[in-house]
PDB file of C-alpha atoms in Angstrom:
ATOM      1  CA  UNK A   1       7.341  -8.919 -10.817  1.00 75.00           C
ATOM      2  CA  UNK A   2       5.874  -8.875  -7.145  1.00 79.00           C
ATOM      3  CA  UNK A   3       6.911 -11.005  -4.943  1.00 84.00           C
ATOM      4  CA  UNK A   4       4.263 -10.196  -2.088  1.00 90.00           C
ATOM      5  CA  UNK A   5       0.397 -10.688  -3.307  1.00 93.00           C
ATOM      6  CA  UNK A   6      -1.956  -9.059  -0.739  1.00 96.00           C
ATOM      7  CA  UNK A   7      -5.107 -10.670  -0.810  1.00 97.00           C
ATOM      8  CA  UNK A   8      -8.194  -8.332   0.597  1.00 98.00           C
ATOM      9  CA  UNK A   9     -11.886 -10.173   0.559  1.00 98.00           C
ATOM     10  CA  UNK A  10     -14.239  -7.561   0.747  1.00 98.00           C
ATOM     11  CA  UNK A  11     -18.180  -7.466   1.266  1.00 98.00           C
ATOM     12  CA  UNK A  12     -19.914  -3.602   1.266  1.00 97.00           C
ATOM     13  CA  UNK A  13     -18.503  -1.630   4.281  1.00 97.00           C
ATOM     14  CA  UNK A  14     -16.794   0.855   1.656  1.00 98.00           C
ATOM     15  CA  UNK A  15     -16.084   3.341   3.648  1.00 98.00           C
ATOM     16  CA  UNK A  16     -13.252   0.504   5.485  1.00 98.00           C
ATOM     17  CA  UNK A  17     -12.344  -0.751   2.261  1.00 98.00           C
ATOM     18  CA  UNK A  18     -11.298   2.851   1.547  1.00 98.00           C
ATOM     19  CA  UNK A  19     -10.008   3.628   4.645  1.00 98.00           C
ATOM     20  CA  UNK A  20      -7.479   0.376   4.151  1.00 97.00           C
ATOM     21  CA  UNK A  21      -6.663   0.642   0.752  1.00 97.00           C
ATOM     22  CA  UNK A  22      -5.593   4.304   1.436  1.00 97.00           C
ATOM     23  CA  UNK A  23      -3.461   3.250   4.313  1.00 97.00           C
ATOM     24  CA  UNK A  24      -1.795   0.590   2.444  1.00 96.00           C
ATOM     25  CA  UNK A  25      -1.042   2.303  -0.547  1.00 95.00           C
ATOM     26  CA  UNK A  26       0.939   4.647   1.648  1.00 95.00           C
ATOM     27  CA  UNK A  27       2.834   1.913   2.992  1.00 94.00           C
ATOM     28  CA  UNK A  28       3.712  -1.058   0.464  1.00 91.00           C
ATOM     29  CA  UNK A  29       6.557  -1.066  -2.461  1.00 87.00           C
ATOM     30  CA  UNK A  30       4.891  -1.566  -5.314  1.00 76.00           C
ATOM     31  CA  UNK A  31       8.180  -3.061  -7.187  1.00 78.00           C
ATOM     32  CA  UNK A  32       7.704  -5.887  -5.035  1.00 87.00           C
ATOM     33  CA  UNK A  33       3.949  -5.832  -3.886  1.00 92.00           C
ATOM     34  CA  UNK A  34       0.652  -6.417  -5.521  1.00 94.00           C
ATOM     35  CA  UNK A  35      -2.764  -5.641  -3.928  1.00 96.00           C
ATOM     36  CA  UNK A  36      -5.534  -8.108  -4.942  1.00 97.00           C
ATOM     37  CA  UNK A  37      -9.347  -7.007  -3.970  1.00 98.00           C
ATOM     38  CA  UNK A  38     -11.880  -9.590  -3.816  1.00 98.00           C
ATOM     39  CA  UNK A  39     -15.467  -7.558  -3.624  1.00 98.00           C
ATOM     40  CA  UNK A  40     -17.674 -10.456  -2.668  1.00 98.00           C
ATOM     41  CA  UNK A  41     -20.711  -9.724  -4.107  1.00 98.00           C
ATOM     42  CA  UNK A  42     -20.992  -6.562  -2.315  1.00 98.00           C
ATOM     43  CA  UNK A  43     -24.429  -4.632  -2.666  1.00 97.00           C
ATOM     44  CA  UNK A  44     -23.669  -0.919  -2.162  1.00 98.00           C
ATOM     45  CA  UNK A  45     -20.804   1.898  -3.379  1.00 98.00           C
ATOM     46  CA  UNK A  46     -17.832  -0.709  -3.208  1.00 98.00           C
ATOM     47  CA  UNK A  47     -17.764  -1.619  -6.989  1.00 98.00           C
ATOM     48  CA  UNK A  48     -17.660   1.809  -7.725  1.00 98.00           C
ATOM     49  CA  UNK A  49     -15.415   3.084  -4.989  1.00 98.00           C
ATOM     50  CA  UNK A  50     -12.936   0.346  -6.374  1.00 98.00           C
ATOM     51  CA  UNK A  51     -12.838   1.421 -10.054  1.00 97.00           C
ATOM     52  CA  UNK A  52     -11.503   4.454  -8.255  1.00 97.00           C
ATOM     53  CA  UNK A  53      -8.139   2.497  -7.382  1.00 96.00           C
ATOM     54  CA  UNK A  54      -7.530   1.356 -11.221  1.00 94.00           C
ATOM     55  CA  UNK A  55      -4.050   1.133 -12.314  1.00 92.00           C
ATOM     56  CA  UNK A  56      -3.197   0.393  -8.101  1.00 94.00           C
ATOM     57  CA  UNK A  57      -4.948  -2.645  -7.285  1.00 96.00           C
ATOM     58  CA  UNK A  58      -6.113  -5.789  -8.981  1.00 96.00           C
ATOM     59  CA  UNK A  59     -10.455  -6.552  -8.545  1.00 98.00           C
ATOM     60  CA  UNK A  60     -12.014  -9.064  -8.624  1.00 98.00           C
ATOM     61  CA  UNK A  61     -15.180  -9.291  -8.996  1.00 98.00           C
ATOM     62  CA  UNK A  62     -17.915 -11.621  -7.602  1.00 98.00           C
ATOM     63  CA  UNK A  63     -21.818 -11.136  -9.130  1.00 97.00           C
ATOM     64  CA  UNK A  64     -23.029 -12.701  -5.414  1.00 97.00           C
ATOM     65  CA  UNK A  65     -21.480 -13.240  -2.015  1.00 97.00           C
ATOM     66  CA  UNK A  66     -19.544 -16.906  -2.494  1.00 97.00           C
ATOM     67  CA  UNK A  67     -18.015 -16.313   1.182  1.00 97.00           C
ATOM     68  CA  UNK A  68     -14.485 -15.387   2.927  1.00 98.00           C
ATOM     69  CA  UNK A  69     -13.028 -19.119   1.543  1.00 98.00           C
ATOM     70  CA  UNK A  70     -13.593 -19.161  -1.669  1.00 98.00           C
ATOM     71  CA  UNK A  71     -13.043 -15.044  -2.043  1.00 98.00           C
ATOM     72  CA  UNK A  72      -9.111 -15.418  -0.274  1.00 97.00           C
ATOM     73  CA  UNK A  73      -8.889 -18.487  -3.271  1.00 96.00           C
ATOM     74  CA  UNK A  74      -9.776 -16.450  -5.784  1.00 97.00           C
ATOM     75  CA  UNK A  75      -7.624 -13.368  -4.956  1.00 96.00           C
ATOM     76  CA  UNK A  76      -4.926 -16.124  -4.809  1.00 94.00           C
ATOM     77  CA  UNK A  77      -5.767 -17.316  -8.252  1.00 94.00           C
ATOM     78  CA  UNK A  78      -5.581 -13.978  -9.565  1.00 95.00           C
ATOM     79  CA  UNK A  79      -2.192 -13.236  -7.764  1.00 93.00           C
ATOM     80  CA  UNK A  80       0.694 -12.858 -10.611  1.00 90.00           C
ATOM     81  CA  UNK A  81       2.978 -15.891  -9.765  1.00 84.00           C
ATOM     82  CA  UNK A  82       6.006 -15.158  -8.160  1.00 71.00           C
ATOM     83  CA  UNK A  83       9.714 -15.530  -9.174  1.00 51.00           C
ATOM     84  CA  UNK A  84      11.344 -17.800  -6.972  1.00 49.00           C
ATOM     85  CA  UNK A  85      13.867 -16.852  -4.989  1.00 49.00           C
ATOM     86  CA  UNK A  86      17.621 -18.369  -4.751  1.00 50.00           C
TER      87      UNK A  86
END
């Protein structure tokens, strides 16, 4: 179970999405991390650059742009819940 949830709000710019999921996933323990993708409503190859990452990262998926706010909320939402700690 993770105990770190990183929540990313996206809207099209793929080629930075990319760019910082690939760095991440280099970086983070995945026994103890999660990686949460909001896409936003996003209008060009994001959606399908994402279903790239399956298996790696959690999507979710907006069908228009709701804005940063509500996108970071519902990454949270999505989050697993954590164990808490002693």
């Amino acid at each position: 179970m993770p105990v770190c949830s990183i929540i990313i709000p996206v809207f099209n710019h793929a080629s930075v999405t990319r760019a910082g999921l690939n760095r991440l996933l280099q970086t983070v323990d995945y026994k103890s991390t999660e990686i949460i993708v909001v896409d936003d409503g996003s209008r060009d190859i994001t959606p399908r650059m994402l279903r790239g990452y399956e298996g790696m990262i959690k999507v979710v998926t907006h069908q228009y742009n709701t804005g940063f706010a509500t996108a970071c909320n519902d990454g949270a939402l999505a989050a697993s819940p954590m164990s808490v700690l002693p």
